[in-house]
Amino acid sequence: MPSAPTPVLAGLHDPALDGLGVSLGVDGGTIRVWSGAADAMELVVFDDADLDWAVETLPMQQVGGGVWQATSPLLRAGTRYAVRVDGPHGAGNTFNRGSLLVEPYSRGLAGDGISDWRSVVVDGGFDWGGVAKPAVPLDRTVLYEGHVKGMTKRHPGVPPALHGTYAGLAHPAMIEHFLDLGVTSIELLPVHAFASEPRLLQLGLTNYWGYNTVNFFTPHAPYATEASRREGPAAVLREFKGMVRLLHEAGLEVILDVVYNHTAEAEIGGPRTSLRGLDNRAYYRQTADGTYIDVTGCGNAVNTTSDAAARLVLDSLRYWARDVQVDGFRFDLAATLGRDGEHTFDPEHPLLRAIIDDPELADVKKIAEPWDVGMGGWQTGNFGDGWLEWNDRYRDRVRNFWLSDVDYARRAGVSPVGIGGFATRLAGSSNTFSEERGPLAGVNFVTAHDGFTLRDLVSYDVKHNLGNGEHNRDGADTNRSFNHGAEGPTDDERILATRRRAMRNLLGTLLLSAGVPMLTAGDEFARTQRGNNNAYCHDSPLTWLSWEHTPSQQQLYAHVRRLIALRAANPALRPRRFARLGERTPSASEMEWYDERGHTMSGQRWTDPTHRTLQYVASSTPETEEPNRILLIVHGDERPIDVTLPVLEGVRRYVRLWSSEDEEPLSDETMHRPGEILTAAGTTMHLYRAE
C-alpha cells in the first residue's frame, strides 16, 4: 500500500487551489483568494486614477477549501483593487479588516513603492513571434550574475532613456557584450516587485539588491522605462517579456533570482501588506504563541508546510516559466523552502520534490542557494537529483589556495595545506556531490553579488562598510581575501602586478573547473566597490558597472573571453559525469594527476604543504563530440619552479593555450614535447591541449 500523501503534497494538487487570483471573462472578472482562518473577506475596487477612492466594495463568498470568491464587471484589464480580511483574534492571527491587502497572485501593482499598494488586473497577452527558449545544455552553461539596473545604468552604448531598465538589458550593446564575452545565461538579481525597508530609507539608502519581495508574480516596475511605467503595469510586463524575447533571439537564457523564503512584511509589527493580513498563521513559520521562527535573518520565514504557501510558490514558478518564458531560477535561501513541520530541512520536502517533478518546470534550470541562517541551515550537497547548488565549499577552497594560503606562506614561510583539497574542487567536488548527480550539480563561483568583488578580494584584507550605516558591523568578517601588501588603492606596481595575476588565477580556476561556472558581472574587467562587501543598500556608482576601462582592465577582459572560449572548445574541461576508476564512463573526464617532475602524484604529496604544484590531465569520453585531452599545470607557491611535462601514451606534443603568467592572453599557440622542462613563475596556471 502506498503511503498517504503528506498534507502539503495533497495541497499542491488540490483542485480547490486552482485558478487563484483574477480570471477575466466576457462580463468581467472573477477573483479567488485563499484564507483558511478568515471569517469574512471583501473585494475593494478603486478608481483608475485615485488609488484612495474606492468605487465598489463587494463581499466575497466561501466556495470550499479555504477559498473566497467574487465576480464583478469592474474587474477588467487595468482595474486597481485590494482585499480586506477579517478573522479571529489570538496567538498567531493578525487580521485587521481595515487593512487593504495585495492579492497574492497579482500580475501588476500600483502604489507608493513602500507599503501602500494596490493590485492591478493585467492582460498578459504577448506575441512571442515563435522565439523558443535557448535550452543551453548544462555542460555548456556559463552563468553571468548581475543586476538589471547596475549592468546598464552607465553603459555609453545604451540610450539614456533605457539606462537601468529591462529594455536596456536587451539593447544590442548589452547583447553584444554578453555574446562577445561568451556567457550563455544571464542570472538577474531579484526582479519580483520589492520594497526598501523603512530603516534604510531613513538613512537615505535603499534596498538595491531587491531581496525584500512584496509580490511573487509582478515584475519590479522601477526597472521599466519611464514610458512603460507611465502606461501602467501591463506595459511593464510587456517590456519584461520583450527583454526575454530579445535575449532568447540572441541565444541567451534568462535566470531569475527568486526570494520565496521571506517577504517584505518583515517581523511582527512590520507592514501588513498581503500574506500577514490574509492568514498569518498559515503563511509564516511561528511558535504556538505567535512568535516568528525566523530562519532567514529577515524577520519572517514563509511556511512551506502550509498547502497554500507551497502552492503559491509553485504557481509563481509556473507563471514565470510558462507565461514569461524564463529559463531558470536561483532560489535564495533554498534550505528554508525545504524545512518540514518541525522546521528541520528535508531534501525530500514535498515542495522541493514538486518543483523537480512538475512537467511545467521540466525545461528550466533550478539552482539552490543551499543554506539559511537557522539551525541545520547549511545543506551544501544535500539537495536531491535535479537541483544545482551554489558550491560555497568550492568558493572557500579556491580563495584559500590563491589568497589566504599565499598570505600565510609569506608570514610563516610555508603554506598551511597542500594541494589535495584544491584539486578535488577543480575536478568537480566529488566529495560534495554524489556520483548520481555528477559534477554539474555544483555551481562554481569565486565571487557573487554578496561579498567582495574579484578586484576587492585581491585588494583588501578587511571589509570597509561604513557607508552602510551600521558602523561596519554588517557583512562577512571572514572573506579569505588578501591585499598583497597594501590595503586598497596603491601605486606600487609590484603589488598591482601580483593582484592582476591573482585575479587571473581565480578566474582561470573558475572557468577551467568541472561544474557550472558563475561569473559575477563586472569581474571580467575588475570592478571595485572600494572594499564594501555588503553593498546591498547602495543604488549609486558604487554598485553600477563602469564601462570605461583602463588597459589592464581590458587585458583582464581578454583573458576571461579566452578562458570561456577554451572551455567551450575543450569538452575535457566540462564533464557531465564523474569518471569511475577502471571503467569508461560516457561524458566523463578521466583524470590523471602528476607532480612537477611528471611523476604520478603520491599520497604524501597531496597533503604536503611544501608541495603546491600539480599537473592535471583530463581526457574526455564524449558521446557527441570529438575526443579531447588537456593538461593543466597549477603552481600555488610564490617561488618559481621547474616543471617536467608528463610523458603519456598517445601524446606527441602539448599545445600551449593559456597562461595566467601573461598580462595579455597568448596570441600564438606554442608546441612543447613530453618530458620537456618548463619554468612556471610563482602562483600561476598554464593550460595545454595534449595531442
XYZ file of C-alpha atoms in Angstrom:
691
model
C 0.000 0.000 0.000
C 1.451 3.438 -0.908
C 1.777 5.815 1.985
C -0.766 8.610 2.233
C 0.428 11.929 0.797
C 1.524 14.500 3.319
C -0.883 17.452 3.682
C 1.365 19.824 1.766
C 1.703 17.376 -1.123
C -2.058 16.969 -1.237
C -2.437 20.757 -1.212
C -0.075 21.184 -4.108
C -2.519 19.218 -6.236
C -5.795 20.238 -4.564
C -8.253 21.453 -7.270
C -9.680 23.900 -4.721
C -6.465 25.904 -5.065
C -6.652 26.065 -8.860
C -7.302 29.409 -10.513
C -6.357 31.669 -7.620
C -6.100 35.356 -8.469
C -8.193 37.150 -11.087
C -9.564 35.396 -14.171
C -11.042 37.608 -16.880
C -14.210 36.713 -18.767
C -16.612 38.309 -21.218
C -18.640 40.012 -18.488
C -15.864 40.989 -16.119
C -13.597 39.049 -13.821
C -13.638 36.533 -11.001
C -11.272 36.787 -8.046
C -10.314 33.788 -5.899
C -8.250 34.256 -2.709
C -7.247 31.677 -0.108
C -7.503 32.201 3.662
C -8.095 29.194 5.853
C -8.876 31.152 9.031
C -10.772 34.216 7.762
C -14.341 34.969 8.892
C -15.032 37.489 6.145
C -13.415 38.866 3.012
C -14.200 41.807 0.730
C -13.081 42.880 -2.711
C -12.401 46.621 -2.907
C -12.209 48.187 -6.390
C -10.545 51.595 -6.815
C -10.774 54.441 -9.264
C -8.377 54.147 -12.205
C -6.573 57.358 -11.250
C -7.142 57.827 -7.493
C -5.863 54.851 -5.522
C -7.647 56.101 -2.383
C -11.109 56.291 -3.989
C -12.979 53.005 -3.575
C -15.674 52.727 -6.249
C -17.045 49.348 -5.155
C -16.846 47.054 -2.152
C -18.102 43.546 -2.784
C -18.446 40.743 -0.208
C -16.621 37.562 -1.190
C -18.101 34.128 -0.565
C -16.533 30.931 0.718
C -16.518 28.306 -2.039
C -14.667 25.499 -0.225
C -11.100 24.594 0.597
C -10.464 27.948 2.268
C -11.039 29.842 -0.985
C -13.091 33.055 -1.114
C -14.539 34.215 -4.418
C -16.354 37.145 -6.028
C -17.262 38.204 -9.560
C -17.607 41.814 -10.739
C -17.929 43.538 -14.116
C -15.499 46.142 -12.737
C -12.714 43.550 -12.719
C -11.185 44.184 -16.124
C -7.719 44.801 -17.519
C -6.277 47.816 -15.709
C -8.548 47.647 -12.646
C -6.925 48.608 -9.337
C -8.155 46.512 -6.433
C -7.388 45.161 -2.959
C -8.928 42.765 -0.465
C -9.973 43.272 3.129
C -9.988 40.310 5.507
C -11.413 39.800 8.982
C -10.920 36.859 11.257
C -10.392 35.660 14.812
C -8.009 37.326 17.207
C -5.461 35.457 19.268
C -1.992 33.980 19.115
C -0.717 33.802 15.556
C -3.570 35.780 13.983
C -3.137 39.356 12.776
C -6.410 40.040 10.991
C -7.451 43.675 10.587
C -10.446 44.418 8.387
C -9.177 47.959 7.865
C -6.043 46.793 6.021
C -6.070 46.954 2.221
C -4.129 43.896 1.107
C -2.299 42.941 -2.055
C -3.873 39.878 -3.637
C -1.013 37.326 -3.730
C -1.488 36.318 -7.385
C -1.490 39.907 -8.701
C 0.181 40.312 -12.085
C 0.625 44.037 -11.519
C 0.959 46.546 -8.685
C 0.350 50.260 -8.260
C 1.232 52.358 -5.245
C 3.911 54.273 -3.428
C 6.581 51.598 -3.646
C 6.846 51.279 0.135
C 3.717 49.958 1.842
C 0.572 51.456 0.269
C -0.069 49.091 -2.652
C -2.977 48.193 -4.915
C -3.212 45.080 -7.059
C -3.803 45.630 -10.771
C -5.564 43.328 -13.235
C -3.208 42.730 -16.170
C -3.892 41.308 -19.591
C -0.741 39.257 -20.141
C -1.094 38.789 -23.889
C 2.195 38.916 -25.795
C 3.450 37.913 -29.233
C 6.498 35.720 -28.759
C 6.998 35.553 -32.512
C 7.840 31.878 -32.409
C 11.048 32.512 -30.427
C 11.898 29.451 -28.348
C 13.947 29.078 -25.196
C 17.655 28.536 -25.996
C 17.819 25.385 -23.821
C 21.573 25.643 -23.242
C 22.942 22.258 -22.085
C 24.300 22.296 -18.545
C 27.823 21.377 -19.583
C 27.941 24.415 -21.890
C 26.289 26.812 -19.440
C 28.256 29.824 -18.203
C 26.193 31.878 -15.768
C 26.588 35.657 -15.557
C 25.095 37.065 -12.355
C 24.147 40.725 -12.493
C 21.729 43.483 -11.565
C 19.257 44.815 -14.151
C 19.928 48.427 -13.253
C 23.593 48.077 -12.352
C 24.585 46.462 -15.637
C 23.003 49.096 -17.871
C 22.877 52.335 -15.870
C 26.199 53.713 -17.153
C 26.653 51.897 -20.451
C 27.516 54.521 -23.109
C 26.090 52.368 -25.893
C 22.663 52.139 -24.279
C 20.410 55.173 -24.890
C 19.886 57.240 -21.721
C 16.132 56.553 -21.759
C 16.921 52.836 -21.410
C 19.569 53.104 -18.689
C 18.788 50.837 -15.751
C 15.847 49.116 -17.453
C 14.657 45.782 -18.801
C 14.703 47.258 -22.291
C 18.253 48.470 -21.704
C 19.389 44.975 -20.747
C 18.150 43.678 -24.105
C 19.673 46.562 -26.100
C 22.099 45.440 -28.846
C 25.020 46.998 -26.944
C 24.408 44.707 -23.962
C 23.717 41.646 -26.094
C 26.959 42.306 -27.960
C 28.837 42.324 -24.656
C 27.282 39.052 -23.476
C 27.944 37.292 -26.758
C 31.471 38.651 -27.140
C 32.321 37.540 -23.611
C 30.818 34.110 -24.275
C 28.421 33.743 -21.351
C 25.223 31.805 -22.033
C 22.801 32.564 -19.213
C 22.065 35.931 -17.576
C 21.151 35.438 -13.913
C 19.293 38.505 -12.676
C 19.183 39.640 -9.070
C 15.575 39.801 -7.829
C 13.058 41.287 -10.256
C 9.900 40.398 -8.336
C 8.301 43.592 -7.028
C 10.099 44.572 -3.828
C 10.264 47.398 -1.291
C 13.007 49.119 0.702
C 12.989 48.762 4.465
C 11.963 51.923 6.381
C 15.276 51.813 8.283
C 17.217 52.156 5.031
C 15.017 54.965 3.769
C 15.613 56.879 6.993
C 19.365 56.595 6.342
C 18.968 57.863 2.803
C 19.724 54.375 1.449
C 17.660 51.815 -0.453
C 17.324 48.068 -0.877
C 19.277 47.894 -4.126
C 19.652 44.120 -4.411
C 15.905 43.519 -4.055
C 15.733 40.666 -1.548
C 12.579 42.070 0.055
C 9.664 40.808 -2.010
C 6.184 42.317 -1.985
C 4.604 40.043 -4.594
C 5.741 36.859 -6.343
C 4.024 37.471 -9.709
C 4.765 41.106 -10.524
C 7.930 42.439 -12.200
C 9.586 45.309 -10.336
C 8.197 48.427 -12.015
C 11.143 50.820 -11.344
C 13.287 48.700 -13.695
C 10.954 49.512 -16.597
C 11.367 52.558 -18.811
C 9.565 55.749 -17.883
C 7.240 55.253 -20.859
C 6.210 51.775 -19.661
C 5.751 52.917 -16.063
C 3.566 55.788 -17.234
C 1.447 53.426 -19.306
C 0.970 51.041 -16.374
C 1.666 47.509 -15.116
C 0.626 45.817 -18.365
C 3.271 47.791 -20.252
C 5.872 46.965 -17.582
C 5.128 43.270 -18.069
C 5.333 43.615 -21.851
C 8.715 45.300 -21.538
C 9.945 42.444 -19.358
C 8.696 39.859 -21.835
C 10.254 41.855 -24.665
C 13.594 41.660 -22.865
C 13.260 37.894 -22.542
C 12.341 37.510 -26.212
C 15.284 39.594 -27.447
C 17.758 37.753 -25.234
C 16.336 34.445 -26.438
C 16.710 35.546 -30.051
C 20.406 36.045 -29.289
C 20.635 32.571 -27.761
C 20.903 33.869 -24.187
C 19.000 32.383 -21.274
C 17.311 34.395 -18.508
C 17.629 33.057 -14.950
C 15.742 34.773 -12.113
C 16.986 35.022 -8.533
C 13.747 34.351 -6.643
C 13.067 35.088 -2.978
C 10.332 32.763 -1.710
C 11.829 32.232 1.743
C 10.573 35.503 3.284
C 8.676 38.659 2.324
C 8.838 42.413 2.846
C 6.298 42.173 5.680
C 9.310 41.628 7.969
C 8.889 40.844 11.650
C 5.662 41.098 13.666
C 4.877 44.809 13.782
C 6.155 45.259 10.238
C 3.921 46.096 7.259
C 0.653 44.238 6.819
C 0.573 44.353 3.030
C -0.536 40.872 1.945
C 0.098 37.417 3.419
C 0.200 38.606 7.038
C -3.282 40.087 6.753
C -4.685 37.162 4.766
C -3.686 34.348 7.122
C -0.578 34.994 9.176
C -0.644 31.613 10.898
C -0.678 29.700 7.619
C 1.828 31.757 5.654
C 4.633 32.313 8.194
C 6.538 29.942 10.453
C 5.808 30.593 14.102
C 5.505 29.024 17.534
C 2.200 28.303 19.272
C 2.213 31.763 20.875
C 2.661 33.510 17.518
C 6.395 34.235 17.810
C 8.005 34.081 14.381
C 10.564 31.358 13.704
C 12.977 33.393 11.620
C 15.436 31.137 9.791
C 16.176 33.766 7.111
C 17.513 36.643 9.209
C 14.933 38.916 7.581
C 12.179 38.896 10.201
C 9.948 36.143 8.848
C 10.107 32.792 7.060
C 7.458 31.566 4.635
C 5.775 28.435 5.982
C 6.091 25.946 3.128
C 4.417 23.215 5.185
C 1.179 25.107 4.524
C -0.698 23.929 1.431
C -1.481 27.472 0.304
C 2.046 28.819 0.820
C 3.669 25.909 -1.008
C 1.170 26.182 -3.850
C 1.785 29.943 -4.083
C 5.481 29.281 -4.648
C 4.827 26.554 -7.203
C 2.247 28.612 -9.103
C 4.601 31.596 -9.217
C 7.353 29.428 -10.716
C 4.942 28.032 -13.297
C 3.835 31.520 -14.262
C 7.347 32.853 -14.846
C 8.446 29.690 -16.679
C 5.336 29.387 -18.855
C 3.853 32.852 -19.339
C 7.075 34.861 -19.126
C 9.299 32.159 -20.667
C 12.216 32.449 -18.265
C 14.806 29.678 -18.391
C 15.557 29.020 -14.765
C 15.552 30.090 -11.140
C 18.141 30.616 -8.440
C 16.366 30.043 -5.111
C 17.548 32.417 -2.393
C 17.999 30.619 0.966
C 16.518 27.469 -0.527
C 17.003 25.496 2.686
C 14.068 27.452 4.159
C 11.755 26.106 1.455
C 12.695 22.555 2.443
C 12.004 22.807 6.168
C 9.289 20.498 7.489
C 6.693 20.917 10.225
C 9.411 20.659 12.861
C 11.401 23.311 10.931
C 14.079 20.754 10.018
C 15.481 20.600 6.490
C 14.239 17.645 4.446
C 15.745 17.152 0.964
C 12.588 15.256 0.017
C 10.282 18.030 1.225
C 7.136 17.853 -0.930
C 7.632 21.356 -2.306
C 11.232 20.655 -3.336
C 10.107 17.380 -4.876
C 7.186 19.071 -6.671
C 9.471 21.734 -8.169
C 11.637 18.995 -9.683
C 8.744 16.762 -10.800
C 6.398 19.430 -12.193
C 6.162 18.983 -16.001
C 5.711 22.745 -16.459
C 9.147 23.244 -14.873
C 10.894 20.361 -16.586
C 12.812 22.578 -19.027
C 14.095 25.152 -16.529
C 17.320 25.216 -14.520
C 16.797 25.002 -10.759
C 19.653 26.406 -8.677
C 19.559 26.264 -4.876
C 21.381 28.571 -2.523
C 21.672 25.580 -0.184
C 21.606 27.282 3.182
C 19.764 29.653 5.500
C 20.598 31.031 8.954
C 18.505 28.614 11.037
C 19.655 25.518 12.940
C 20.940 22.918 10.493
C 20.759 25.507 7.760
C 23.967 24.645 5.888
C 22.991 21.959 3.364
C 25.500 22.170 0.514
C 25.444 18.863 -1.364
C 22.253 17.641 0.285
C 19.627 18.689 -2.245
C 18.144 15.968 -4.414
C 18.585 14.929 -8.015
C 17.594 17.659 -10.468
C 18.889 20.502 -8.316
C 22.009 22.548 -8.954
C 23.607 24.114 -5.883
C 25.806 27.108 -5.209
C 29.051 25.462 -4.104
C 30.382 27.556 -1.251
C 32.935 24.853 -0.457
C 34.418 25.483 -3.888
C 34.450 29.248 -3.305
C 36.213 28.934 0.037
C 38.819 26.419 -1.091
C 39.726 28.359 -4.245
C 40.036 31.625 -2.310
C 42.162 29.904 0.307
C 44.501 28.363 -2.244
C 45.249 31.514 -4.221
C 44.882 34.135 -1.473
C 44.868 33.316 2.233
C 47.303 30.379 1.862
C 49.709 32.664 -0.007
C 49.314 35.330 2.664
C 50.062 32.715 5.332
C 53.114 31.448 3.431
C 54.559 34.952 3.231
C 54.445 35.221 7.009
C 55.225 31.617 8.009
C 57.488 30.531 5.162
C 55.240 27.647 4.133
C 51.582 27.263 3.160
C 49.194 25.810 5.760
C 47.889 22.987 3.495
C 48.807 21.074 0.381
C 47.080 20.964 -2.979
C 44.749 17.983 -2.492
C 41.628 19.857 -1.420
C 42.030 22.346 -4.239
C 42.358 19.512 -6.776
C 39.100 17.972 -5.574
C 37.279 21.235 -6.260
C 38.994 21.625 -9.635
C 37.750 18.170 -10.638
C 34.081 18.741 -9.757
C 33.726 18.377 -5.961
C 33.059 14.624 -5.899
C 33.264 14.768 -2.096
C 30.230 17.092 -2.070
C 28.016 15.843 -4.899
C 27.024 12.220 -5.348
C 28.047 10.109 -8.323
C 24.421 10.078 -9.481
C 24.237 13.881 -9.560
C 27.679 14.384 -11.051
C 29.895 17.477 -11.326
C 27.198 19.600 -12.991
C 25.202 19.628 -9.751
C 27.649 22.239 -8.500
C 27.548 25.900 -9.464
C 31.138 27.027 -9.014
C 31.784 30.626 -8.038
C 34.575 32.705 -6.560
C 32.522 35.868 -6.053
C 28.826 36.722 -6.119
C 26.683 39.814 -5.587
C 27.123 39.223 -1.841
C 30.705 39.851 -0.761
C 33.841 41.364 -2.238
C 34.143 41.852 -5.975
C 37.058 39.999 -7.573
C 39.241 43.103 -7.550
C 38.426 43.866 -3.935
C 39.129 40.255 -2.996
C 42.774 40.752 -4.014
C 42.980 44.347 -2.702
C 41.526 44.339 0.822
C 42.188 42.272 3.928
C 39.082 43.554 5.724
C 35.661 44.924 4.805
C 35.014 48.677 4.528
C 31.255 49.032 5.045
C 30.915 52.290 6.968
C 28.691 53.698 4.222
C 26.039 51.113 5.069
C 25.066 52.920 8.267
C 25.820 50.017 10.634
C 29.249 51.084 11.932
C 30.973 48.391 9.821
C 29.208 45.609 11.731
C 27.351 44.211 8.703
C 28.824 41.946 6.044
C 31.027 38.893 6.427
C 34.173 39.174 8.550
C 35.779 36.055 7.067
C 36.456 36.758 3.409
C 39.584 34.688 2.670
C 40.917 37.759 0.886
C 44.476 39.093 0.603
C 45.516 42.665 -0.160
C 49.025 41.587 -1.306
C 50.805 44.207 0.764
C 48.629 47.334 0.776
C 45.048 47.919 1.866
C 43.032 49.183 -1.085
C 44.367 51.523 -3.800
C 48.131 51.693 -4.289
C 50.675 52.992 -6.794
C 53.096 50.139 -6.085
C 53.420 48.404 -9.476
C 54.787 45.232 -7.889
C 51.670 44.871 -5.751
C 49.387 45.750 -8.641
C 51.038 43.154 -10.898
C 50.659 40.477 -8.213
C 46.993 41.390 -7.761
C 46.391 41.129 -11.500
C 47.963 37.676 -11.586
C 45.866 36.604 -8.599
C 42.702 37.663 -10.422
C 43.786 35.691 -13.484
C 44.391 32.637 -11.293
C 40.984 32.912 -9.663
C 39.183 33.360 -12.978
C 41.255 30.642 -14.634
C 40.339 28.216 -11.865
C 36.658 29.132 -12.119
C 36.401 28.716 -15.872
C 38.601 25.619 -16.172
C 36.980 23.641 -13.317
C 34.451 20.845 -13.759
C 30.975 22.067 -12.840
C 28.808 25.007 -13.904
C 30.742 28.297 -13.610
C 29.112 31.538 -12.453
C 30.822 34.825 -13.243
C 29.770 37.976 -11.385
C 29.037 40.929 -13.666
C 31.944 43.331 -13.718
C 34.570 40.863 -12.544
C 35.610 40.380 -16.167
C 37.025 43.895 -16.047
C 37.973 44.128 -12.358
C 35.127 46.212 -10.967
C 35.601 47.606 -7.449
C 33.186 48.531 -4.654
C 36.021 50.142 -2.679
C 36.124 47.332 -0.148
C 32.393 47.220 0.632
C 31.448 43.547 0.884
C 27.748 44.110 1.582
C 26.686 46.830 -0.867
C 23.007 45.771 -0.861
C 21.881 49.257 0.155
C 23.721 51.372 -2.430
C 21.949 52.334 -5.640
C 24.816 54.501 -6.877
C 28.019 54.486 -8.938
C 29.471 52.297 -6.170
C 27.374 49.386 -7.462
C 26.688 50.377 -11.086
C 29.129 48.896 -13.588
C 31.531 51.330 -15.171
C 32.161 50.733 -18.877
C 35.270 52.939 -19.088
C 38.242 50.638 -18.651
C 41.990 51.013 -18.262
C 44.370 48.947 -20.412
C 44.844 46.424 -17.595
C 41.081 46.020 -17.254
C 40.828 45.417 -20.989
C 43.562 42.798 -20.700
C 41.660 41.002 -17.942
C 38.531 41.043 -20.094
C 40.521 39.432 -22.917
C 41.634 36.675 -20.528
C 38.062 35.925 -19.444
C 36.879 35.886 -23.044
C 39.700 33.495 -23.951
C 39.027 31.193 -20.998
C 35.316 30.895 -21.794
C 36.144 30.103 -25.425
C 38.646 27.439 -24.338
C 36.053 25.891 -22.036
C 33.612 25.649 -24.941
C 36.250 24.185 -27.280
C 37.566 21.513 -24.879
C 34.959 19.041 -23.607
C 37.512 17.556 -21.206
C 37.006 20.730 -19.127
C 33.236 20.259 -18.791
C 32.408 16.627 -17.946
C 28.788 15.726 -17.346
C 29.564 12.733 -15.136
C 32.215 11.633 -12.681
C 34.611 9.041 -14.075
C 34.841 5.625 -12.438
C 38.237 4.105 -11.823
C 38.931 1.333 -14.297
C 35.763 1.965 -16.326
C 34.874 4.060 -19.338
C 32.051 6.395 -18.310
C 30.380 8.274 -21.192
C 30.611 12.078 -20.984
C 33.061 11.969 -18.100
C 36.679 13.106 -17.977
C 39.240 10.514 -16.995
C 41.733 12.259 -14.749
C 45.401 11.683 -14.098
C 47.494 13.608 -11.599
C 51.208 14.298 -11.788
C 53.688 16.289 -9.736
C 56.128 18.884 -11.058
C 58.566 16.135 -12.049
C 55.989 14.494 -14.295
C 55.573 11.579 -11.875
C 52.229 10.246 -10.655
C 51.206 12.115 -7.525
C 51.975 10.190 -4.346
C 49.634 10.199 -1.389
C 52.153 12.153 0.634
C 52.371 14.906 -1.980
C 48.625 15.540 -1.926
C 48.769 16.763 1.660
C 52.317 18.082 1.986
C 52.111 21.906 2.331
C 55.596 22.255 0.863
C 54.385 20.802 -2.444
C 51.897 23.125 -4.111
C 52.409 22.134 -7.751
C 50.136 19.849 -9.730
C 49.815 18.647 -13.312
C 46.220 17.664 -14.067
C 45.444 15.647 -17.200
C 41.796 15.262 -18.205
C 40.742 13.056 -21.117
C 37.152 13.341 -22.321
C 34.929 10.340 -23.049
C 32.396 12.159 -25.205
C 29.154 10.857 -26.657
C 28.597 13.621 -29.230
C 31.931 15.461 -29.545
C 35.425 14.574 -30.679
C 37.763 13.133 -28.005
C 39.817 15.754 -26.231
C 42.663 15.794 -23.698
C 44.052 18.738 -21.748
C 46.927 19.350 -19.364
C 46.516 21.990 -16.666
C 49.527 22.982 -14.577
C 48.772 24.627 -11.235
C 51.563 26.181 -9.186
C 50.396 27.605 -5.869
C 53.643 28.921 -4.411
C 55.191 32.364 -4.984
C 58.580 30.856 -5.795
C 59.122 29.762 -9.412
C 59.573 26.079 -10.151
C 60.758 23.855 -12.990
C 58.055 21.555 -14.345
C 58.653 18.438 -16.450
C 55.769 17.814 -18.828
C 54.432 14.266 -18.304
C 55.165 11.527 -20.823
C 51.811 9.963 -21.702
C 50.820 7.179 -24.046
C 49.468 8.620 -27.283
C 50.634 12.177 -26.568
C 53.159 13.537 -29.085
C 53.040 17.174 -28.097
C 51.435 19.763 -25.837
C 49.901 22.884 -27.380
C 50.074 25.878 -25.056
C 46.621 27.535 -24.917
C 46.617 29.924 -21.958
C 48.695 31.069 -19.007
C 47.911 33.301 -16.042
C 51.540 34.398 -16.163
C 50.839 36.589 -19.206
C 49.431 40.098 -18.864
C 47.698 39.574 -22.205
C 46.361 36.231 -23.465
C 48.546 34.260 -25.820
C 48.282 35.322 -29.429
C 50.203 32.308 -30.768
C 49.999 28.682 -29.715
C 53.403 27.175 -28.928
C 54.306 23.480 -29.069
C 56.140 21.530 -26.369
C 57.383 17.943 -26.150
C 56.532 15.412 -23.411
C 59.452 15.376 -20.993
C 60.373 18.986 -21.750
C 61.244 21.121 -18.717
C 59.492 24.472 -18.400
C 59.705 27.126 -15.703
C 56.471 28.159 -14.019
C 56.555 31.575 -12.384
C 55.198 31.921 -8.850
C 51.436 31.389 -8.382
C 50.460 30.631 -11.965
C 48.303 28.340 -14.097
C 49.091 27.007 -17.576
C 46.687 25.205 -19.921
C 47.761 22.901 -22.758
C 45.959 20.683 -25.217
C 47.519 17.224 -25.392
C 47.797 15.841 -28.922
